[in-house]
Short mmCIF file of C-alpha atoms in Angstrom, two decimals:
data_model
loop_
_atom_site.label_atom_id
_atom_site.label_comp_id
_atom_site.label_asym_id
_atom_site.label_seq_id
_atom_site.Cartn_x
_atom_site.Cartn_y
_atom_site.Cartn_z
CA UNK K 9 90.72 89.97 84.67
CA UNK K 10 91.64 86.32 84.19
CA UNK K 11 91.98 85.85 87.95
CA UNK K 12 88.21 86.20 88.25
CA UNK K 13 87.34 83.65 85.56
CA UNK K 14 87.43 80.16 87.06
CA UNK K 15 86.31 78.57 83.78
CA UNK K 16 89.29 79.94 81.85
CA UNK K 17 91.66 78.74 84.57
CA UNK K 18 90.08 75.29 84.44
CA UNK K 19 90.43 75.09 80.65
CA UNK K 20 94.09 76.11 80.75
CA UNK K 21 94.77 73.48 83.42
CA UNK K 22 92.96 70.92 81.26
CA UNK K 23 95.07 71.86 78.23
CA UNK K 24 98.29 71.37 80.18
CA UNK K 25 97.05 68.02 81.53
CA UNK K 26 96.23 66.80 78.02
CA UNK K 27 99.73 67.58 76.77
CA UNK K 28 101.25 65.89 79.81
CA UNK K 29 99.16 62.76 79.30
CA UNK K 30 99.79 62.93 75.54
CA UNK K 31 103.52 62.51 76.01
CA UNK K 32 104.80 66.10 76.03
CA UNK K 33 106.06 66.50 79.57
CA UNK K 34 108.57 69.32 79.05
CA UNK K 35 106.68 72.56 79.89
CA UNK K 36 108.78 74.61 77.45
CA UNK K 37 107.99 72.23 74.59
CA UNK K 38 104.32 72.15 75.56
CA UNK K 39 103.96 75.94 75.70
CA UNK K 40 105.60 76.28 72.30
CA UNK K 41 103.19 73.78 70.72
CA UNK K 42 100.18 75.36 72.47
CA UNK K 43 101.34 78.76 71.22
CA UNK K 44 101.37 77.55 67.62
CA UNK K 45 97.78 76.31 67.95
CA UNK K 46 96.57 79.55 69.54
CA UNK K 47 98.41 81.48 66.83
CA UNK K 48 96.69 79.46 64.08
CA UNK K 49 93.29 80.04 65.67
CA UNK K 50 93.84 83.77 66.25
CA UNK K 51 95.18 84.30 62.72
CA UNK K 52 92.05 82.78 61.18
CA UNK K 53 89.75 84.80 63.47
CA UNK K 54 91.51 88.09 62.66
CA UNK K 55 91.40 87.43 58.93
CA UNK K 56 87.70 86.54 59.12
CA UNK K 57 86.98 89.81 60.94
CA UNK K 58 88.96 91.86 58.42
CA UNK K 59 87.12 90.16 55.57
CA UNK K 60 83.72 90.91 57.16
CA UNK K 61 84.70 94.52 57.84
CA UNK K 62 85.87 94.99 54.24
CA UNK K 63 82.64 93.48 52.92
CA UNK K 64 80.58 95.78 55.16
CA UNK K 65 82.45 98.96 54.19
CA UNK K 66 82.92 98.02 50.55
CA UNK K 67 86.69 98.38 50.81
CA UNK K 68 89.09 96.03 49.07
CA UNK K 69 91.01 93.61 51.28
CA UNK K 70 93.45 90.93 50.18
CA UNK K 71 93.29 88.09 52.70
CA UNK K 72 96.37 86.21 53.85
CA UNK K 73 94.42 83.08 52.91
CA UNK K 74 93.91 84.11 49.28
CA UNK K 75 95.83 82.33 46.54
CA UNK K 76 98.09 79.28 46.54
CA UNK K 77 100.79 78.14 48.97
CA UNK K 78 103.76 76.23 47.64
CA UNK K 79 104.45 73.40 50.09
CA UNK K 80 108.19 73.39 50.96
CA UNK K 81 110.15 70.39 49.68
CA UNK K 82 107.54 69.37 47.10
CA UNK K 83 106.03 70.41 43.81
CA UNK K 84 102.59 70.52 45.36
CA UNK K 85 100.70 73.73 46.04
CA UNK K 86 97.50 74.13 48.01
CA UNK K 87 94.70 76.66 48.19
CA UNK K 88 95.53 78.83 51.21
CA UNK K 89 91.91 78.69 52.33
CA UNK K 90 92.53 75.03 53.19
CA UNK K 91 95.08 76.18 55.76
CA UNK K 92 92.54 78.03 57.89
CA UNK K 93 91.74 76.80 61.38
CA UNK K 94 88.02 76.93 60.64
CA UNK K 95 88.56 74.54 57.71
CA UNK K 96 91.12 72.00 58.91
CA UNK K 97 89.52 71.52 62.35
CA UNK K 98 86.71 69.52 60.67
CA UNK K 99 89.04 66.97 59.07
CA UNK K 100 89.29 63.39 60.42
CA UNK K 101 91.91 63.07 63.18
CA UNK K 102 94.74 61.29 61.32
CA UNK K 103 94.23 63.35 58.16
CA UNK K 104 94.16 66.57 60.21
CA UNK K 105 97.43 65.74 61.96
CA UNK K 106 99.27 65.22 58.64
CA UNK K 107 97.60 68.31 57.15
CA UNK K 108 98.69 70.56 60.04
CA UNK K 109 102.22 69.14 60.21
CA UNK K 110 102.97 69.17 56.47
CA UNK K 111 100.97 72.15 55.22
CA UNK K 112 99.51 74.46 57.89
CA UNK K 113 102.60 74.75 60.06
CA UNK K 114 104.99 75.46 57.14
CA UNK K 115 102.57 78.21 56.08
CA UNK K 116 102.53 79.61 59.62
CA UNK K 117 106.34 79.75 59.64
CA UNK K 118 106.35 81.89 56.50
CA UNK K 119 103.05 83.78 56.65
CA UNK K 120 104.52 87.00 58.07
CA UNK K 121 107.06 87.30 55.27
CA UNK K 122 104.57 86.43 52.55
CA UNK K 123 102.01 88.93 53.89
CA UNK K 124 104.52 91.79 54.02
CA UNK K 125 107.61 90.93 51.93
CA UNK K 126 108.99 94.48 52.00
CA UNK K 127 109.23 94.64 55.81
CA UNK K 128 112.46 93.40 57.39
CA UNK K 129 110.75 92.93 60.77
CA UNK K 130 108.34 90.47 59.15
CA UNK K 131 111.36 88.67 57.75
CA UNK K 132 112.76 88.60 61.30
CA UNK K 133 109.76 86.54 62.47
CA UNK K 134 110.13 84.13 59.54
CA UNK K 135 113.86 83.79 60.17
CA UNK K 136 113.36 82.81 63.81
CA UNK K 137 110.59 80.38 62.89
CA UNK K 138 112.86 78.59 60.40
CA UNK K 139 113.96 75.90 62.86
CA UNK K 140 110.63 75.62 64.68
CA UNK K 141 109.13 72.12 64.76
CA UNK K 142 105.50 71.10 65.19
CA UNK K 143 105.58 68.18 67.64
CA UNK K 144 102.37 66.24 68.09
CA UNK K 145 102.87 62.57 69.06
CA UNK K 146 99.36 61.45 68.13
CA UNK K 147 96.25 62.65 66.35
CA UNK K 148 94.05 62.31 69.44
CA UNK K 149 96.19 64.90 71.29
CA UNK K 150 95.80 67.38 68.42
CA UNK K 151 92.02 66.88 68.35
CA UNK K 152 91.62 67.33 72.10
CA UNK K 153 93.94 70.37 72.10
CA UNK K 154 92.00 72.01 69.27
CA UNK K 155 88.72 71.44 71.10
CA UNK K 156 90.07 72.99 74.31
CA UNK K 157 91.52 75.99 72.44
CA UNK K 158 88.08 76.46 70.85
CA UNK K 159 86.52 76.41 74.33
CA UNK K 160 89.09 78.91 75.60
CA UNK K 161 88.29 81.35 72.79
CA UNK K 162 84.54 80.94 73.34
CA UNK K 163 85.08 81.75 77.02
CA UNK K 164 87.21 84.78 76.10
CA UNK K 165 84.42 85.97 73.79
CA UNK K 166 81.85 85.44 76.53
CA UNK K 167 83.96 87.30 79.08
CA UNK K 168 84.45 90.14 76.60
CA UNK K 169 80.70 90.38 75.93
CA UNK K 170 79.32 89.90 79.44
CA UNK K 171 82.19 91.31 81.49
CA UNK K 172 82.84 94.33 79.30
CA UNK K 173 86.53 93.45 78.94
CA UNK K 174 88.43 93.88 75.69
CA UNK K 175 89.05 90.61 73.81
CA UNK K 176 92.70 91.58 73.23
CA UNK K 177 93.26 92.13 76.97
CA UNK K 178 91.70 88.82 78.02
CA UNK K 179 93.62 86.93 75.34
CA UNK K 180 96.82 88.53 76.61
CA UNK K 181 95.97 87.44 80.16
CA UNK K 182 95.31 83.89 78.98
CA UNK K 183 98.69 83.73 77.27
CA UNK K 184 100.42 85.20 80.32
CA UNK K 185 98.88 82.44 82.44
CA UNK K 186 100.10 79.82 79.98
CA UNK K 187 103.61 81.25 80.15
CA UNK K 188 103.52 81.25 83.95
CA UNK K 189 103.52 77.46 83.83
CA UNK K 190 107.05 77.37 82.44
CA UNK K 191 109.26 75.95 85.19
CA UNK K 192 112.82 76.12 83.86
CA UNK K 193 114.51 76.89 87.17
CA UNK K 194 118.26 76.66 87.07
CA UNK K 195 118.59 76.74 83.30
CA UNK K 196 121.57 79.08 82.84
CA UNK K 197 120.40 80.93 85.94
CA UNK K 198 117.18 81.98 84.18
CA UNK K 199 113.69 81.94 85.63
CA UNK K 200 110.52 83.79 84.87
CA UNK K 201 110.00 87.11 86.66
CA UNK K 202 106.62 87.23 88.47
CA UNK K 203 104.18 89.50 86.66
CA UNK K 204 103.48 91.69 89.70
CA UNK K 205 107.22 92.41 90.12
CA UNK K 206 107.34 93.47 86.46
CA UNK K 207 104.37 95.78 87.08
CA UNK K 208 106.14 97.26 90.11
CA UNK K 209 109.28 98.00 88.10
CA UNK K 210 107.25 99.57 85.27
CA UNK K 211 105.57 101.86 87.79
CA UNK K 212 108.96 102.93 89.15
CA UNK K 213 110.54 103.83 85.79
CA UNK K 214 107.24 105.08 84.22
CA UNK K 215 107.99 104.59 80.49
CA UNK K 216 106.28 107.08 78.16
CA UNK K 217 104.90 106.86 74.63
CA UNK K 218 107.68 107.51 72.14
CA UNK K 219 110.53 106.26 74.33
CA UNK K 220 112.69 103.33 73.20
CA UNK K 221 112.55 100.44 75.67
CA UNK K 222 114.80 97.39 75.76
CA UNK K 223 115.61 94.17 77.60
CA UNK K 224 119.02 92.59 76.83
CA UNK K 225 117.93 89.16 78.11
CA UNK K 226 114.20 89.25 77.42
CA UNK K 227 113.06 85.61 77.62
CA UNK K 228 109.36 85.56 76.68
CA UNK K 229 109.17 89.38 76.62
CA UNK K 230 107.56 89.93 80.02
CA UNK K 231 109.33 93.21 80.78
CA UNK K 232 108.66 94.63 77.32
CA UNK K 233 104.97 93.83 77.74
CA UNK K 234 104.99 95.31 81.24
CA UNK K 235 106.26 98.59 79.78
CA UNK K 236 103.76 98.35 76.90
CA UNK K 237 100.83 97.86 79.27
CA UNK K 238 102.01 100.66 81.56
CA UNK K 239 102.22 103.11 78.63
CA UNK K 240 98.69 102.31 77.43
CA UNK K 241 97.28 102.45 80.96
CA UNK K 242 99.01 105.81 81.44
CA UNK K 243 97.34 107.11 78.27
CA UNK K 244 93.96 106.12 79.75
CA UNK K 245 94.96 107.81 83.03
CA UNK K 246 95.66 111.06 81.19
CA UNK K 247 92.58 110.93 78.96
CA UNK K 248 89.84 109.35 81.09
CA UNK K 249 91.00 108.35 84.62
CA UNK K 250 87.47 107.20 85.49
CA UNK K 251 88.11 104.10 83.36
CA UNK K 252 90.96 102.98 85.61
CA UNK K 253 90.52 100.25 88.19
CA UNK K 254 92.83 98.48 90.62
CA UNK K 255 94.02 95.03 89.64
CA UNK K 256 94.66 92.08 91.97
CA UNK K 257 98.10 93.46 92.89
CA UNK K 258 96.92 96.98 93.71
CA UNK K 259 98.09 98.61 90.46
CA UNK K 260 95.90 100.77 88.23
CA UNK K 261 94.81 99.11 85.03
CA UNK K 262 92.50 99.89 82.13
CA UNK K 263 91.24 98.22 78.96
CA UNK K 264 94.42 99.01 77.07
CA UNK K 265 93.09 97.92 73.67
CA UNK K 266 90.86 100.99 73.57
CA UNK K 267 94.00 103.18 73.31
CA UNK K 268 95.47 101.30 70.34
CA UNK K 269 94.73 103.88 67.66
CA UNK K 270 96.71 103.53 64.45
CA UNK K 271 98.92 106.48 65.45
CA UNK K 272 99.69 105.00 68.87
CA UNK K 273 100.19 101.54 67.37
CA UNK K 274 102.70 102.86 64.81
CA UNK K 275 104.74 104.45 67.59
CA UNK K 276 104.57 101.36 69.82
CA UNK K 277 105.65 99.03 67.00
CA UNK K 278 108.97 100.93 66.95
CA UNK K 279 109.38 101.23 70.73
CA UNK K 280 110.33 97.79 72.06
CA UNK K 281 113.54 95.83 71.49
CA UNK K 282 114.49 92.52 73.09
CA UNK K 283 117.34 90.03 72.79
CA UNK K 284 117.89 86.49 74.04
CA UNK K 285 120.34 83.65 73.41
CA UNK K 286 117.67 80.93 73.57
CA UNK K 287 115.94 80.44 70.20
CA UNK K 288 112.81 78.99 71.81
CA UNK K 289 112.51 82.03 74.07
CA UNK K 290 112.93 84.32 71.07
CA UNK K 291 110.05 82.60 69.27
CA UNK K 292 107.86 82.69 72.38
CA UNK K 293 108.73 86.34 72.92
CA UNK K 294 107.84 87.24 69.34
CA UNK K 295 104.48 85.49 69.53
CA UNK K 296 103.79 86.83 73.02
CA UNK K 297 104.16 90.40 71.74
CA UNK K 298 102.01 89.64 68.71
CA UNK K 299 99.31 88.13 70.92
CA UNK K 300 99.17 91.45 72.77
CA UNK K 301 98.73 93.57 69.65
CA UNK K 302 102.29 94.34 68.49
CA UNK K 303 102.24 92.99 64.93
CA UNK K 304 105.93 93.28 64.08
CA UNK K 305 107.92 92.91 67.32
CA UNK K 306 111.67 93.46 67.39
CA UNK K 307 112.96 90.51 69.39
CA UNK K 308 116.13 88.94 68.11
CA UNK K 309 118.59 86.15 68.83
CA UNK K 310 121.73 87.84 70.11
CA UNK K 311 124.26 87.60 72.93
CA UNK K 312 124.36 91.18 74.19
CA UNK K 313 127.57 90.52 76.13
CA UNK K 314 129.47 89.37 73.04
CA UNK K 315 131.55 91.31 70.54
CA UNK K 316 128.73 91.19 67.99
CA UNK K 317 126.57 93.61 69.99
CA UNK K 318 126.96 97.32 69.18
CA UNK K 319 123.83 99.21 70.24
CA UNK K 320 125.12 101.37 73.07
CA UNK K 321 123.46 104.67 74.10
CA UNK K 322 120.28 103.79 72.20
CA UNK K 323 117.54 103.38 74.80
CA UNK K 324 115.47 105.56 77.14
CA UNK K 325 114.26 102.75 79.41
CA UNK K 326 115.67 99.32 80.22
CA UNK K 327 113.89 96.80 82.42
CA UNK K 328 115.58 93.46 82.97
CA UNK K 329 116.16 90.39 85.10
CA UNK K 330 119.35 89.06 83.48
CA UNK K 331 120.82 85.60 84.19
CA UNK K 332 122.31 85.38 87.68
CA UNK K 333 124.80 82.59 87.25
CA UNK K 334 127.39 81.67 84.72
CA UNK K 335 130.50 83.03 83.10
CA UNK K 336 131.31 84.12 79.59
CA UNK K 337 134.54 83.23 77.81
CA UNK K 338 136.95 86.13 78.26
CA UNK K 339 137.74 86.23 74.56
CA UNK K 340 134.07 86.68 73.68
CA UNK K 341 133.40 89.67 75.95
CA UNK K 342 132.45 92.88 74.17
CA UNK K 343 135.26 95.45 74.14
CA UNK K 344 132.91 98.05 75.62
CA UNK K 345 132.59 96.06 78.85
CA UNK K 346 135.46 97.14 81.11
CA UNK K 347 134.76 95.32 84.40
CA UNK K 348 137.55 92.90 85.38
CA UNK K 349 135.29 89.84 85.42
CA UNK K 350 133.64 87.12 83.34
CA UNK K 351 130.61 86.89 85.64
CA UNK K 352 127.40 87.48 83.68
CA UNK K 353 125.47 89.01 86.58
CA UNK K 354 128.00 91.86 86.68
CA UNK K 355 128.55 92.24 82.96
CA UNK K 356 124.81 92.48 82.27
CA UNK K 357 124.44 95.47 84.59
CA UNK K 358 127.38 97.18 82.86
CA UNK K 359 125.80 96.28 79.51
CA UNK K 360 122.52 97.88 80.62
CA UNK K 361 124.38 101.02 81.72
CA UNK K 362 126.07 101.22 78.31
CA UNK K 363 122.80 100.66 76.41
CA UNK K 364 121.12 103.64 78.09
CA UNK K 365 121.10 107.07 76.50
CA UNK K 366 122.32 109.91 78.71
CA UNK K 367 119.32 110.57 80.95
CA UNK K 368 117.93 107.07 80.35
CA UNK K 369 116.69 105.03 83.32
CA UNK K 370 117.06 101.34 84.16
CA UNK K 371 115.30 99.01 86.58
CA UNK K 372 117.24 95.79 86.97
CA UNK K 373 116.99 92.80 89.30
CA UNK K 374 120.33 91.63 90.68
CA UNK K 375 121.33 88.85 93.10
CA UNK K 376 122.36 89.96 96.59
CA UNK K 377 126.05 89.35 95.83
CA UNK K 378 126.07 92.24 93.36
CA UNK K 379 125.08 94.75 96.03
CA UNK K 380 127.35 93.54 98.85
CA UNK K 381 130.18 91.30 97.63
CA UNK K 382 133.59 92.81 98.45
CA UNK K 383 135.32 91.53 95.31
CA UNK K 384 137.10 94.01 93.06
CA UNK K 385 134.69 93.66 90.12
CA UNK K 386 131.61 93.86 92.36
CA UNK K 387 132.84 97.08 93.96
CA UNK K 388 133.80 98.49 90.54
CA UNK K 389 130.26 97.93 89.23
CA UNK K 390 128.66 99.61 92.25
CA UNK K 391 131.07 102.52 91.88
CA UNK K 392 130.08 102.84 88.22
CA UNK K 393 126.35 103.20 88.89
CA UNK K 394 126.94 105.57 91.80
CA UNK K 395 129.64 107.79 90.24
CA UNK K 396 128.52 107.73 86.59
CA UNK K 397 124.77 107.60 87.18
CA UNK K 398 122.18 108.64 89.71
CA UNK K 399 121.45 105.56 91.75
CA UNK K 400 117.92 106.37 92.83
CA UNK K 401 116.82 103.29 94.73
CA UNK K 402 117.81 99.90 96.10
CA UNK K 403 114.80 97.74 96.92
CA UNK K 404 115.58 94.58 98.87
CA UNK K 405 113.37 91.71 97.66
CA UNK K 406 112.50 88.69 99.87
CA UNK K 407 114.09 85.43 98.74
CA UNK K 408 110.70 83.71 98.35
CA UNK K 409 109.54 86.02 95.55
CA UNK K 410 111.01 83.78 92.83
CA UNK K 411 109.75 80.49 94.24
CA UNK K 412 109.07 77.81 93.12
CA UNK K 413 111.76 78.52 90.50
CA UNK K 414 114.47 79.65 92.94
CA UNK K 415 114.94 80.86 96.50
CA UNK K 416 117.62 83.41 95.65
CA UNK K 417 117.81 86.72 97.53
CA UNK K 418 117.68 89.72 95.19
CA UNK K 419 117.38 93.49 94.95
CA UNK K 420 115.96 95.93 92.41
CA UNK K 421 118.29 98.75 91.35
CA UNK K 422 116.89 101.94 89.80
CA UNK K 423 119.45 104.25 88.20
CA UNK K 424 119.61 107.05 85.61
CA UNK K 425 122.68 107.31 83.39
CA UNK K 426 124.53 110.61 83.63
CA UNK K 427 122.71 111.81 86.72
CA UNK K 428 124.37 112.65 90.02
CA UNK K 429 123.94 110.46 93.07
CA UNK K 430 123.45 112.49 96.24
CA UNK K 431 121.38 110.10 98.32
CA UNK K 432 120.13 106.56 97.72
CA UNK K 433 116.64 105.52 98.77
CA UNK K 434 116.42 102.04 100.34
CA UNK K 435 113.27 99.98 100.86
CA UNK K 436 113.04 96.68 102.72
CA UNK K 437 110.26 94.80 100.91
CA UNK K 438 108.83 92.23 103.30
CA UNK K 439 105.63 91.16 101.52
CA UNK K 440 104.76 91.12 97.82
CA UNK K 441 101.12 90.03 98.11
CA UNK K 442 101.84 86.30 97.97
CA UNK K 443 103.08 83.70 100.43
CA UNK K 444 106.85 83.31 100.26
CA UNK K 445 106.75 79.51 100.02
CA UNK K 446 106.58 77.28 96.95
CA UNK K 447 102.77 77.61 96.73
CA UNK K 448 102.82 81.41 96.38
CA UNK K 449 99.18 81.81 97.36
CA UNK K 450 97.61 85.29 97.24
CA UNK K 451 97.53 87.16 100.57
CA UNK K 452 96.36 90.62 101.63
CA UNK K 453 99.74 91.92 102.82
CA UNK K 454 101.73 93.67 100.10
CA UNK K 455 104.38 96.40 100.16
CA UNK K 456 104.14 97.02 96.40
CA UNK K 457 101.66 99.96 96.39
CA UNK K 458 103.55 101.49 99.33
CA UNK K 459 106.86 101.19 97.46
CA UNK K 460 105.45 103.03 94.43
CA UNK K 461 103.91 105.80 96.52
CA UNK K 462 106.94 106.37 98.73
CA UNK K 463 109.40 106.16 95.84
CA UNK K 464 107.51 108.88 93.97
CA UNK K 465 107.25 111.02 97.12
CA UNK K 466 110.86 110.59 98.20
CA UNK K 467 112.01 113.70 96.31
CA UNK K 468 109.42 115.89 98.06
CA UNK K 469 111.56 115.71 101.19
CA UNK K 470 114.36 118.14 101.96
CA UNK K 471 117.69 116.33 101.77
CA UNK K 472 120.11 119.22 101.86
CA UNK K 473 123.59 118.44 103.17
CA UNK K 474 123.09 120.48 106.34
CA UNK K 475 119.95 118.52 107.17
CA UNK K 476 121.66 115.21 106.54
CA UNK K 477 124.64 116.19 108.65
CA UNK K 478 122.29 117.01 111.49
CA UNK K 479 120.52 113.69 111.08
CA UNK K 480 123.80 111.78 111.11
CA UNK K 481 124.93 113.69 114.20
CA UNK K 482 121.70 112.74 115.97
CA UNK K 483 122.15 109.13 114.91
CA UNK K 484 125.63 109.00 116.44
CA UNK K 485 124.34 110.53 119.65
CA UNK K 486 121.55 107.98 119.88
CA UNK K 487 118.74 110.43 119.12
CA UNK K 488 115.99 109.56 116.69
CA UNK K 489 116.30 111.24 113.29
CA UNK K 490 112.58 110.91 112.68
CA UNK K 491 111.90 114.50 113.75
CA UNK K 492 114.07 115.84 110.91
CA UNK K 493 112.81 113.56 108.17
CA UNK K 494 110.64 110.43 108.33
CA UNK K 495 112.40 109.03 105.23
CA UNK K 496 115.68 109.14 107.13
CA UNK K 497 114.55 107.15 110.14
CA UNK K 498 116.54 103.99 109.57
CA UNK K 499 114.35 102.00 111.91
CA UNK K 500 111.64 102.10 109.19
CA UNK K 501 111.30 99.89 106.11
CA UNK K 502 112.45 102.79 103.92
CA UNK K 503 115.11 105.46 104.40
CA UNK K 504 117.66 107.64 102.62
CA UNK K 505 121.44 107.18 102.84
CA UNK K 506 123.86 109.91 101.68
CA UNK K 507 126.36 109.02 98.98
CA UNK K 508 129.29 109.91 101.25
CA UNK K 509 128.37 107.19 103.73
CA UNK K 510 127.98 104.61 100.95
CA UNK K 511 131.41 105.49 99.54
CA UNK K 512 132.96 105.15 102.99
CA UNK K 513 131.50 101.61 103.10
CA UNK K 514 133.26 100.64 99.83
CA UNK K 515 130.05 101.29 97.87
CA UNK K 516 128.20 98.60 99.84
CA UNK K 517 124.51 98.65 98.88
CA UNK K 518 123.28 96.02 101.32
CA UNK K 519 120.28 97.47 103.13
CA UNK K 520 121.23 95.85 106.44
CA UNK K 521 124.52 97.78 106.45
CA UNK K 522 122.58 101.01 106.97
CA UNK K 523 119.37 99.90 108.65
CA UNK K 524 119.08 100.69 112.36
CA UNK K 525 117.76 97.62 114.11
CA UNK K 526 115.24 98.13 116.89
CA UNK K 527 115.58 95.82 119.87
CA UNK K 528 112.72 95.56 122.31
CA UNK K 529 113.79 95.82 125.93
CA UNK K 530 112.87 92.70 127.84
CA UNK K 531 112.15 93.20 131.56
CA UNK K 532 113.06 90.19 133.71
CA UNK K 533 111.75 89.60 137.25
CA UNK K 534 114.14 89.78 140.17
CA UNK K 535 115.94 86.51 141.03
CA UNK K 536 114.22 86.11 144.42
CA UNK K 537 110.79 86.37 142.74
CA UNK K 538 111.79 83.72 140.19
CA UNK K 539 113.11 81.40 142.92
CA UNK K 540 109.89 81.72 144.94
CA UNK K 541 107.86 80.85 141.85
CA UNK K 542 110.06 77.81 141.18
CA UNK K 543 109.72 76.69 144.81
CA UNK K 544 105.94 77.00 144.53
CA UNK K 545 105.94 74.91 141.34
CA UNK K 546 108.18 72.29 143.01
CA UNK K 547 105.83 72.12 146.01
CA UNK K 548 102.86 71.54 143.72
CA UNK K 549 104.74 68.74 141.93
CA UNK K 550 105.66 67.04 145.25
CA UNK K 551 102.06 67.29 146.42
CA UNK K 552 100.85 65.70 143.19
CA UNK K 553 103.36 62.86 143.48
CA UNK K 554 102.28 62.17 147.03
CA UNK K 555 98.65 61.94 145.97
CA UNK K 556 99.56 59.51 143.18
CA UNK K 557 101.45 57.24 145.63
CA UNK K 558 98.25 56.75 147.66
CA UNK K 559 96.73 54.99 144.64
CA UNK K 560 99.66 52.60 144.11
#
């Protein structure tokens, strides 16, 4: 949706530029401050709508802006109505800056708890906001930022009215675009997962309404939202498929807000759980979920590799892109993690395995070392997900997918805890719909829809042991296996490999270990033909030199 609105893109770029010029150059700091402003604006708009609806229906409604607010650290209290965006935006610049810093922002930090004091999840939001700081170097920056946010919301309203898109969906897209500007490459091995890769992984694990979904290193909550949006789109698919359309990445999408009935919303509010060890990311994740319609998200500050974590066998679906680099102190490692290593990229996959219920499925991005390194711990992890789970797929991802943040080579692993691995499906992704350089411009070539289709169809093929033995025999004899099964032709981008062969290769999951390379035969001319051609060329050169000498 947002991709087609040039005005919204321009306004978001303008907002970033204003913060940069205003002295806030750190993208993570800027996005946090922008988020607070958007949150203030959205809170006021939602309250105004609820007040109008209550007035129209005659129902009683107690506004969040009713009554007095005790300003922390002082004996002063203020009418909550003075804390509304629609009120304070009209104040003079310097007065407005002090008002927002000293009164509005403290209210924002506590509003969730005060509006629902009995709910522990509301208290969770307030707890994580406790150390949040409103940073605005000068009044002029606040004024310009408020004006741009106002323009953004007017454009969202216009797009919703004229384009027929749901306000909630467009607002979510706007926030996703803001988050995409975070460039924290190399920070503890973390970087933002591209949205289309998240959508791909959601399609592969297909989360359903009522399932519990988690991410043990959730960052801004991108994977949780990917699952959330897939579930709502799937509800539209089942109820009214005519309302589906293809998005810019070739995935089906619908106006998900239309499916947010109170019953569905109640279920979804209990469905998503995320953890992160970065307090800023936790706050951004909480507000990101709330921007998309989940009022009381369960995102918490916690190191899921440490001894303090104890939520094993709790989840139906896990989608994650955990930190790739770093080590954890051996004394801090959770007792449930048995791998002989302190490497986080290995421990996180074991953690994900442990978090799954029996029959639960995970989609996890891992660096290439995890799938091919010969070290003892690496092999032990691969053995775990092959012997104690059904390893369904290994999708090799081009190194450029995570640019400009990083050029690391990765793979997506799909496995179901407690299942039995018989064959593993490999896919060699070569194009993800964007250029694989730092610019990441949109292109037509994309393997993503093909991956989804072929992954879902892979089980329609007959992979009985007799058939596989015949295929392997043909492979050794140099015959093509394509006649037995197209998914077993290892010259293709996708193919099946039997568990036995993987075990014999020390559980190596590197696609190139099993892929059959095709070399084109090059026909060279006979030596005497080549010599005659060279002699002819030499004669032409001598003739040319002779002609040039006549002019000297």
